[in-house]
Amino acid sequence: MNSFKPLLNVYLIWHPAADAVCRPLAHAIFTQINRNPERPFARGIAIPTYYRCLPATNQDLPLAIDVSAAEHSVIFVLVEDQLVLDEAWAQYVADVYAQTQTGPGKHLFVPVALTGSAFNLHPDISKANFVRLFNLDAEAVQSKLVHYVVHALAKLLANPERITAQGVKLSSLPIKLFISHTKREAKALQLAEALKQALDNTQLDRFFDSVDIASGFQFDKEIDGNIEDAALIAIRSDRYSDSPWCRMK
């Protein structure tokens, strides 16, 4: 008997009546986390990614999702008016949501609000925090959604959810980006500061030495301690290696 269980499965759910809006978003996610279908021989991350956007054969709803089929299952639901109005589909989504609430830290359900009515999807999901994209310009929705997806997957795998003494499940800590740069070049410093400002408006955490190292603390110990649990972004300018702090990373 084959008992292999993948580390991570990703599911994308949307209503078939909203295919024209949702499929391009799903395609962008699939291309980012699995592979580019237009470049079949190019390497990709290859995270198993499944669509639930059409009824199964001789059924009114898509194939059921078993979140226990993987160590971690992440479900992204693209919610707009058609999904809200279809009670059967809304119940299908609510049933999937209920599965993800078992096994703390193992599974994740992410509802994505594409319209203002999305929050009326189902009473059981009313307290879930939605990714809110309906107030963005159309051209910004896709890139913002891909950002949320990648960060959510990274958080789930790198930082387990926190459980309070009362057994309440809290969201996992954000991924931290360590911005490595030299201050010996104005352009490198400007780029690093611009990146910091961009990250300040996201759910990502970041380490930026000039503001995150408290006065009186040692540079080397702070850098060593913070780089251990962070992803490194190195701004490799011409004089990057001139800095002893950059070389030590």
PDB file of C-alpha atoms in Angstrom:
ATOM      1  CA  MET A   1       0.000   0.000   0.000  1.00  0.00           C
ATOM      2  CA  ASN A   2       1.347   3.396  -0.979  1.00  0.00           C
ATOM      3  CA  SER A   3       1.379   5.600   2.124  1.00  0.00           C
ATOM      4  CA  PHE A   4       3.232   8.540   0.561  1.00  0.00           C
ATOM      5  CA  LYS A   5       1.770  11.879   1.574  1.00  0.00           C
ATOM      6  CA  PRO A   6       2.957  15.084  -0.146  1.00  0.00           C
ATOM      7  CA  LEU A   7       4.225  17.891   2.037  1.00  0.00           C
ATOM      8  CA  LEU A   8       1.933  20.498   0.480  1.00  0.00           C
ATOM      9  CA  ASN A   9      -1.159  20.604  -1.735  1.00  0.00           C
ATOM     10  CA  VAL A  10      -2.709  23.853  -2.961  1.00  0.00           C
ATOM     11  CA  TYR A  11      -6.318  24.192  -4.130  1.00  0.00           C
ATOM     12  CA  LEU A  12      -7.898  27.113  -5.972  1.00  0.00           C
ATOM     13  CA  ILE A  13     -11.697  27.403  -5.840  1.00  0.00           C
ATOM     14  CA  TRP A  14     -13.913  29.706  -7.886  1.00  0.00           C
ATOM     15  CA  HIS A  15     -17.420  29.645  -9.345  1.00  0.00           C
ATOM     16  CA  PRO A  16     -17.691  28.638 -13.029  1.00  0.00           C
ATOM     17  CA  ALA A  17     -19.871  31.679 -13.795  1.00  0.00           C
ATOM     18  CA  ALA A  18     -16.906  33.889 -12.828  1.00  0.00           C
ATOM     19  CA  ASP A  19     -14.369  32.037 -14.951  1.00  0.00           C
ATOM     20  CA  ALA A  20     -13.474  35.048 -17.086  1.00  0.00           C
ATOM     21  CA  VAL A  21     -12.363  36.970 -13.994  1.00  0.00           C
ATOM     22  CA  CYS A  22     -10.951  34.187 -11.838  1.00  0.00           C
ATOM     23  CA  ARG A  23      -9.132  31.912 -14.277  1.00  0.00           C
ATOM     24  CA  PRO A  24      -6.448  34.504 -15.176  1.00  0.00           C
ATOM     25  CA  LEU A  25      -5.783  34.957 -11.456  1.00  0.00           C
ATOM     26  CA  ALA A  26      -5.572  31.208 -10.932  1.00  0.00           C
ATOM     27  CA  HIS A  27      -3.260  30.914 -13.929  1.00  0.00           C
ATOM     28  CA  ALA A  28      -0.923  33.533 -12.459  1.00  0.00           C
ATOM     29  CA  ILE A  29      -0.781  31.616  -9.171  1.00  0.00           C
ATOM     30  CA  PHE A  30      -0.242  28.277 -10.915  1.00  0.00           C
ATOM     31  CA  THR A  31       2.570  29.727 -13.014  1.00  0.00           C
ATOM     32  CA  GLN A  32       4.280  31.093  -9.903  1.00  0.00           C
ATOM     33  CA  ILE A  33       4.089  28.090  -7.582  1.00  0.00           C
ATOM     34  CA  ASN A  34       3.919  25.138  -9.969  1.00  0.00           C
ATOM     35  CA  ARG A  35       5.227  25.775 -13.492  1.00  0.00           C
ATOM     36  CA  ASN A  36       4.618  27.888 -16.578  1.00  0.00           C
ATOM     37  CA  PRO A  37       2.340  25.874 -18.914  1.00  0.00           C
ATOM     38  CA  GLU A  38       3.673  27.878 -21.855  1.00  0.00           C
ATOM     39  CA  ARG A  39       7.220  26.691 -21.068  1.00  0.00           C
ATOM     40  CA  PRO A  40       6.720  22.985 -20.287  1.00  0.00           C
ATOM     41  CA  PHE A  41      10.441  22.178 -20.128  1.00  0.00           C
ATOM     42  CA  ALA A  42      11.356  25.085 -17.862  1.00  0.00           C
ATOM     43  CA  ARG A  43      11.902  24.395 -14.191  1.00  0.00           C
ATOM     44  CA  GLY A  44       9.307  25.478 -11.647  1.00  0.00           C
ATOM     45  CA  ILE A  45       8.645  25.112  -7.941  1.00  0.00           C
ATOM     46  CA  ALA A  46       6.245  22.254  -8.775  1.00  0.00           C
ATOM     47  CA  ILE A  47       3.928  22.603  -5.775  1.00  0.00           C
ATOM     48  CA  PRO A  48       0.901  20.361  -6.529  1.00  0.00           C
ATOM     49  CA  THR A  49      -1.869  22.805  -7.426  1.00  0.00           C
ATOM     50  CA  TYR A  50      -5.453  21.811  -8.179  1.00  0.00           C
ATOM     51  CA  TYR A  51      -8.427  23.740  -9.560  1.00  0.00           C
ATOM     52  CA  ARG A  52     -11.939  23.346  -8.204  1.00  0.00           C
ATOM     53  CA  CYS A  53     -13.929  25.464 -10.633  1.00  0.00           C
ATOM     54  CA  LEU A  54     -16.209  23.020 -12.439  1.00  0.00           C
ATOM     55  CA  PRO A  55     -18.791  20.473 -11.283  1.00  0.00           C
ATOM     56  CA  ALA A  56     -17.578  16.888 -11.257  1.00  0.00           C
ATOM     57  CA  THR A  57     -19.119  14.445 -13.733  1.00  0.00           C
ATOM     58  CA  ASN A  58     -22.843  13.976 -13.069  1.00  0.00           C
ATOM     59  CA  GLN A  59     -22.637  16.286 -10.054  1.00  0.00           C
ATOM     60  CA  ASP A  60     -23.547  19.875  -9.281  1.00  0.00           C
ATOM     61  CA  LEU A  61     -20.377  20.617  -7.308  1.00  0.00           C
ATOM     62  CA  PRO A  62     -16.635  20.077  -7.781  1.00  0.00           C
ATOM     63  CA  LEU A  63     -14.751  17.042  -6.538  1.00  0.00           C
ATOM     64  CA  ALA A  64     -14.470  16.959  -2.782  1.00  0.00           C
ATOM     65  CA  ILE A  65     -11.248  18.145  -1.155  1.00  0.00           C
ATOM     66  CA  ASP A  66      -9.598  15.957   1.470  1.00  0.00           C
ATOM     67  CA  VAL A  67      -7.167  18.223   3.298  1.00  0.00           C
ATOM     68  CA  SER A  68      -5.605  15.197   5.017  1.00  0.00           C
ATOM     69  CA  ALA A  69      -4.277  13.979   1.657  1.00  0.00           C
ATOM     70  CA  ALA A  70      -1.172  16.120   2.314  1.00  0.00           C
ATOM     71  CA  GLU A  71       0.782  17.126   5.392  1.00  0.00           C
ATOM     72  CA  HIS A  72      -0.353  20.677   4.651  1.00  0.00           C
ATOM     73  CA  SER A  73      -3.294  21.701   2.477  1.00  0.00           C
ATOM     74  CA  VAL A  74      -3.865  25.334   1.556  1.00  0.00           C
ATOM     75  CA  ILE A  75      -7.144  26.424  -0.017  1.00  0.00           C
ATOM     76  CA  PHE A  76      -7.529  29.784  -1.738  1.00  0.00           C
ATOM     77  CA  VAL A  77     -11.120  30.742  -2.558  1.00  0.00           C
ATOM     78  CA  LEU A  78     -11.718  33.495  -5.102  1.00  0.00           C
ATOM     79  CA  VAL A  79     -14.958  35.000  -3.819  1.00  0.00           C
ATOM     80  CA  GLU A  80     -17.177  37.241  -5.925  1.00  0.00           C
ATOM     81  CA  ASP A  81     -20.907  37.764  -6.427  1.00  0.00           C
ATOM     82  CA  GLN A  82     -21.645  34.500  -8.286  1.00  0.00           C
ATOM     83  CA  LEU A  83     -20.129  32.363  -5.544  1.00  0.00           C
ATOM     84  CA  VAL A  84     -21.977  34.299  -2.840  1.00  0.00           C
ATOM     85  CA  LEU A  85     -25.329  33.868  -4.616  1.00  0.00           C
ATOM     86  CA  ASP A  86     -24.950  30.100  -5.172  1.00  0.00           C
ATOM     87  CA  GLU A  87     -25.859  28.527  -1.831  1.00  0.00           C
ATOM     88  CA  ALA A  88     -24.701  25.044  -2.820  1.00  0.00           C
ATOM     89  CA  TRP A  89     -21.256  26.284  -3.814  1.00  0.00           C
ATOM     90  CA  ALA A  90     -21.061  28.447  -0.704  1.00  0.00           C
ATOM     91  CA  GLN A  91     -21.813  25.383   1.450  1.00  0.00           C
ATOM     92  CA  TYR A  92     -19.128  23.426  -0.445  1.00  0.00           C
ATOM     93  CA  VAL A  93     -16.617  26.126   0.490  1.00  0.00           C
ATOM     94  CA  ALA A  94     -17.815  26.175   4.109  1.00  0.00           C
ATOM     95  CA  ASP A  95     -17.328  22.412   4.359  1.00  0.00           C
ATOM     96  CA  VAL A  96     -13.754  22.769   3.137  1.00  0.00           C
ATOM     97  CA  TYR A  97     -13.189  25.569   5.652  1.00  0.00           C
ATOM     98  CA  ALA A  98     -14.376  23.311   8.485  1.00  0.00           C
ATOM     99  CA  GLN A  99     -11.771  20.718   7.524  1.00  0.00           C
ATOM    100  CA  THR A 100      -8.953  23.240   7.718  1.00  0.00           C
ATOM    101  CA  GLN A 101      -9.868  24.149  11.293  1.00  0.00           C
ATOM    102  CA  THR A 102      -8.846  20.709  12.554  1.00  0.00           C
ATOM    103  CA  GLY A 103      -5.207  19.864  13.184  1.00  0.00           C
ATOM    104  CA  PRO A 104      -3.773  23.212  14.398  1.00  0.00           C
ATOM    105  CA  GLY A 105      -0.972  24.494  12.232  1.00  0.00           C
ATOM    106  CA  LYS A 106      -1.425  21.921   9.484  1.00  0.00           C
ATOM    107  CA  HIS A 107      -3.859  23.461   7.022  1.00  0.00           C
ATOM    108  CA  LEU A 108      -4.836  26.925   5.841  1.00  0.00           C
ATOM    109  CA  PHE A 109      -7.980  28.441   4.321  1.00  0.00           C
ATOM    110  CA  VAL A 110      -7.594  31.824   2.603  1.00  0.00           C
ATOM    111  CA  PRO A 111     -10.727  33.586   1.279  1.00  0.00           C
ATOM    112  CA  VAL A 112      -9.990  36.266  -1.306  1.00  0.00           C
ATOM    113  CA  ALA A 113     -12.557  39.068  -1.651  1.00  0.00           C
ATOM    114  CA  LEU A 114     -12.821  40.171  -5.281  1.00  0.00           C
ATOM    115  CA  THR A 115     -16.057  42.095  -4.689  1.00  0.00           C
ATOM    116  CA  GLY A 116     -17.580  43.904  -1.732  1.00  0.00           C
ATOM    117  CA  SER A 117     -20.233  41.214  -1.259  1.00  0.00           C
ATOM    118  CA  ALA A 118     -17.625  38.517  -0.631  1.00  0.00           C
ATOM    119  CA  PHE A 119     -17.976  38.796   3.150  1.00  0.00           C
ATOM    120  CA  ASN A 120     -21.530  37.437   2.867  1.00  0.00           C
ATOM    121  CA  LEU A 121     -20.320  34.103   1.499  1.00  0.00           C
ATOM    122  CA  HIS A 122     -21.351  31.914   4.458  1.00  0.00           C
ATOM    123  CA  PRO A 123     -22.013  32.495   8.179  1.00  0.00           C
ATOM    124  CA  ASP A 124     -19.418  29.891   9.161  1.00  0.00           C
ATOM    125  CA  ILE A 125     -16.693  31.915   7.407  1.00  0.00           C
ATOM    126  CA  SER A 126     -17.830  35.337   8.591  1.00  0.00           C
ATOM    127  CA  LYS A 127     -15.003  35.683  11.137  1.00  0.00           C
ATOM    128  CA  ALA A 128     -12.228  34.648   8.740  1.00  0.00           C
ATOM    129  CA  ASN A 129      -9.987  37.484   7.607  1.00  0.00           C
ATOM    130  CA  PHE A 130     -10.288  37.942   3.839  1.00  0.00           C
ATOM    131  CA  VAL A 131      -7.574  39.073   1.461  1.00  0.00           C
ATOM    132  CA  ARG A 132      -9.186  42.296   0.224  1.00  0.00           C
ATOM    133  CA  LEU A 133      -8.550  43.013  -3.437  1.00  0.00           C
ATOM    134  CA  PHE A 134     -11.804  44.633  -4.565  1.00  0.00           C
ATOM    135  CA  ASN A 135     -10.586  48.191  -3.942  1.00  0.00           C
ATOM    136  CA  LEU A 136      -7.450  47.791  -6.080  1.00  0.00           C
ATOM    137  CA  ASP A 137      -6.935  48.759  -9.693  1.00  0.00           C
ATOM    138  CA  ALA A 138      -7.495  45.791 -11.989  1.00  0.00           C
ATOM    139  CA  GLU A 139      -3.851  45.637 -13.060  1.00  0.00           C
ATOM    140  CA  ALA A 140      -2.710  45.481  -9.413  1.00  0.00           C
ATOM    141  CA  VAL A 141      -4.981  42.626  -8.339  1.00  0.00           C
ATOM    142  CA  GLN A 142      -2.964  39.834  -9.938  1.00  0.00           C
ATOM    143  CA  SER A 143       0.443  40.830  -8.558  1.00  0.00           C
ATOM    144  CA  LYS A 144      -1.019  41.493  -5.091  1.00  0.00           C
ATOM    145  CA  LEU A 145      -2.739  38.113  -5.040  1.00  0.00           C
ATOM    146  CA  VAL A 146       0.410  36.252  -6.083  1.00  0.00           C
ATOM    147  CA  HIS A 147       2.274  38.052  -3.278  1.00  0.00           C
ATOM    148  CA  TYR A 148      -0.313  36.930  -0.713  1.00  0.00           C
ATOM    149  CA  VAL A 149      -0.217  33.339  -1.974  1.00  0.00           C
ATOM    150  CA  VAL A 150       3.568  33.002  -1.887  1.00  0.00           C
ATOM    151  CA  HIS A 151       3.810  34.603   1.556  1.00  0.00           C
ATOM    152  CA  ALA A 152       1.006  32.449   2.971  1.00  0.00           C
ATOM    153  CA  LEU A 153       2.686  29.257   1.772  1.00  0.00           C
ATOM    154  CA  ALA A 154       6.081  30.319   3.092  1.00  0.00           C
ATOM    155  CA  LYS A 155       4.614  31.239   6.489  1.00  0.00           C
ATOM    156  CA  LEU A 156       2.816  27.921   6.819  1.00  0.00           C
ATOM    157  CA  LEU A 157       5.939  25.900   6.082  1.00  0.00           C
ATOM    158  CA  ALA A 158       8.474  28.032   7.949  1.00  0.00           C
ATOM    159  CA  ASN A 159       6.541  29.333  10.957  1.00  0.00           C
ATOM    160  CA  PRO A 160       3.915  27.104  12.612  1.00  0.00           C
ATOM    161  CA  GLU A 161       0.761  28.658  13.951  1.00  0.00           C
ATOM    162  CA  ARG A 162       0.803  29.848  17.545  1.00  0.00           C
ATOM    163  CA  ILE A 163      -1.528  28.284  20.111  1.00  0.00           C
ATOM    164  CA  THR A 164      -2.472  30.221  23.230  1.00  0.00           C
ATOM    165  CA  ALA A 165      -2.756  28.678  26.695  1.00  0.00           C
ATOM    166  CA  GLN A 166      -6.523  28.619  26.115  1.00  0.00           C
ATOM    167  CA  GLY A 167      -6.081  26.592  22.918  1.00  0.00           C
ATOM    168  CA  VAL A 168      -6.886  29.489  20.587  1.00  0.00           C
ATOM    169  CA  LYS A 169      -5.155  29.265  17.215  1.00  0.00           C
ATOM    170  CA  LEU A 170      -3.315  32.430  16.149  1.00  0.00           C
ATOM    171  CA  SER A 171      -1.744  33.177  12.785  1.00  0.00           C
ATOM    172  CA  SER A 172       1.901  32.256  12.270  1.00  0.00           C
ATOM    173  CA  LEU A 173       4.585  34.907  12.373  1.00  0.00           C
ATOM    174  CA  PRO A 174       5.387  36.631   9.054  1.00  0.00           C
ATOM    175  CA  ILE A 175       8.398  35.750   6.965  1.00  0.00           C
ATOM    176  CA  LYS A 176      11.295  38.084   7.689  1.00  0.00           C
ATOM    177  CA  LEU A 177      13.428  39.488   4.871  1.00  0.00           C
ATOM    178  CA  PHE A 178      16.971  40.529   5.788  1.00  0.00           C
ATOM    179  CA  ILE A 179      17.897  43.468   3.543  1.00  0.00           C
ATOM    180  CA  SER A 180      21.651  43.242   3.050  1.00  0.00           C
ATOM    181  CA  HIS A 181      23.192  46.381   1.531  1.00  0.00           C
ATOM    182  CA  THR A 182      26.125  48.715   1.777  1.00  0.00           C
ATOM    183  CA  LYS A 183      25.833  52.340   2.778  1.00  0.00           C
ATOM    184  CA  ARG A 184      28.986  53.193   0.821  1.00  0.00           C
ATOM    185  CA  GLU A 185      26.954  53.786  -2.346  1.00  0.00           C
ATOM    186  CA  ALA A 186      24.046  56.193  -2.475  1.00  0.00           C
ATOM    187  CA  LYS A 187      22.152  54.188  -5.114  1.00  0.00           C
ATOM    188  CA  ALA A 188      22.388  50.972  -3.104  1.00  0.00           C
ATOM    189  CA  LEU A 189      21.172  52.729   0.022  1.00  0.00           C
ATOM    190  CA  GLN A 190      18.291  54.365  -1.845  1.00  0.00           C
ATOM    191  CA  LEU A 191      17.232  51.001  -3.277  1.00  0.00           C
ATOM    192  CA  ALA A 192      17.402  49.342   0.146  1.00  0.00           C
ATOM    193  CA  GLU A 193      15.327  52.112   1.730  1.00  0.00           C
ATOM    194  CA  ALA A 194      12.759  51.928  -1.076  1.00  0.00           C
ATOM    195  CA  LEU A 195      12.509  48.161  -0.563  1.00  0.00           C
ATOM    196  CA  LYS A 196      12.043  48.658   3.182  1.00  0.00           C
ATOM    197  CA  GLN A 197       9.240  51.151   2.591  1.00  0.00           C
ATOM    198  CA  ALA A 198       7.535  48.768   0.171  1.00  0.00           C
ATOM    199  CA  LEU A 199       7.725  45.933   2.702  1.00  0.00           C
ATOM    200  CA  ASP A 200       6.331  48.160   5.457  1.00  0.00           C
ATOM    201  CA  ASN A 201       3.012  48.149   3.570  1.00  0.00           C
ATOM    202  CA  THR A 202       2.811  44.339   3.425  1.00  0.00           C
ATOM    203  CA  GLN A 203       2.418  41.500   5.904  1.00  0.00           C
ATOM    204  CA  LEU A 204       6.094  40.650   5.492  1.00  0.00           C
ATOM    205  CA  ASP A 205       8.534  41.432   8.265  1.00  0.00           C
ATOM    206  CA  ARG A 206      11.971  42.870   7.501  1.00  0.00           C
ATOM    207  CA  PHE A 207      15.308  43.540   9.142  1.00  0.00           C
ATOM    208  CA  PHE A 208      16.910  46.881   8.268  1.00  0.00           C
ATOM    209  CA  ASP A 209      19.951  47.572  10.428  1.00  0.00           C
ATOM    210  CA  SER A 210      19.611  51.346  10.772  1.00  0.00           C
ATOM    211  CA  VAL A 211      16.163  51.058  12.373  1.00  0.00           C
ATOM    212  CA  ASP A 212      16.090  47.517  13.789  1.00  0.00           C
ATOM    213  CA  ILE A 213      19.318  47.481  15.805  1.00  0.00           C
ATOM    214  CA  ALA A 214      18.686  49.279  19.085  1.00  0.00           C
ATOM    215  CA  SER A 215      21.220  51.800  20.318  1.00  0.00           C
ATOM    216  CA  GLY A 216      24.021  50.275  22.366  1.00  0.00           C
ATOM    217  CA  PHE A 217      23.706  46.756  20.911  1.00  0.00           C
ATOM    218  CA  GLN A 218      26.490  45.077  18.933  1.00  0.00           C
ATOM    219  CA  PHE A 219      26.209  44.992  15.131  1.00  0.00           C
ATOM    220  CA  ASP A 220      27.738  41.538  14.688  1.00  0.00           C
ATOM    221  CA  LYS A 221      25.527  39.811  17.271  1.00  0.00           C
ATOM    222  CA  GLU A 222      22.375  41.514  16.008  1.00  0.00           C
ATOM    223  CA  ILE A 223      23.146  40.577  12.411  1.00  0.00           C
ATOM    224  CA  ASP A 224      23.945  36.960  13.311  1.00  0.00           C
ATOM    225  CA  GLY A 225      20.829  36.633  15.422  1.00  0.00           C
ATOM    226  CA  ASN A 226      18.451  38.091  12.853  1.00  0.00           C
ATOM    227  CA  ILE A 227      19.827  36.429   9.751  1.00  0.00           C
ATOM    228  CA  GLU A 228      19.287  32.943  11.202  1.00  0.00           C
ATOM    229  CA  ASP A 229      15.511  33.124  10.814  1.00  0.00           C
ATOM    230  CA  ALA A 230      15.242  35.345   7.740  1.00  0.00           C
ATOM    231  CA  ALA A 231      15.402  35.152   3.976  1.00  0.00           C
ATOM    232  CA  LEU A 232      18.337  37.164   2.643  1.00  0.00           C
ATOM    233  CA  ILE A 233      18.003  39.831  -0.034  1.00  0.00           C
ATOM    234  CA  ALA A 234      21.436  41.099  -1.041  1.00  0.00           C
ATOM    235  CA  ILE A 235      21.682  44.321  -3.027  1.00  0.00           C
ATOM    236  CA  ARG A 236      24.962  43.501  -4.777  1.00  0.00           C
ATOM    237  CA  SER A 237      26.249  46.884  -5.853  1.00  0.00           C
ATOM    238  CA  ASP A 238      29.836  47.575  -6.987  1.00  0.00           C
ATOM    239  CA  ARG A 239      31.054  48.290  -3.458  1.00  0.00           C
ATOM    240  CA  TYR A 240      28.970  45.648  -1.678  1.00  0.00           C
ATOM    241  CA  SER A 241      32.007  43.520  -0.804  1.00  0.00           C
ATOM    242  CA  ASP A 242      33.862  46.562   0.573  1.00  0.00           C
ATOM    243  CA  SER A 243      31.670  46.391   3.674  1.00  0.00           C
ATOM    244  CA  PRO A 244      32.865  43.940   6.333  1.00  0.00           C
ATOM    245  CA  TRP A 245      29.276  43.571   7.533  1.00  0.00           C
ATOM    246  CA  CYS A 246      28.142  42.502   4.062  1.00  0.00           C
ATOM    247  CA  ARG A 247      31.050  40.063   3.690  1.00  0.00           C
ATOM    248  CA  MET A 248      30.202  38.330   6.955  1.00  0.00           C
ATOM    249  CA  LYS A 249      26.748  37.402   5.629  1.00  0.00           C
TER     250      LYS A 249
END
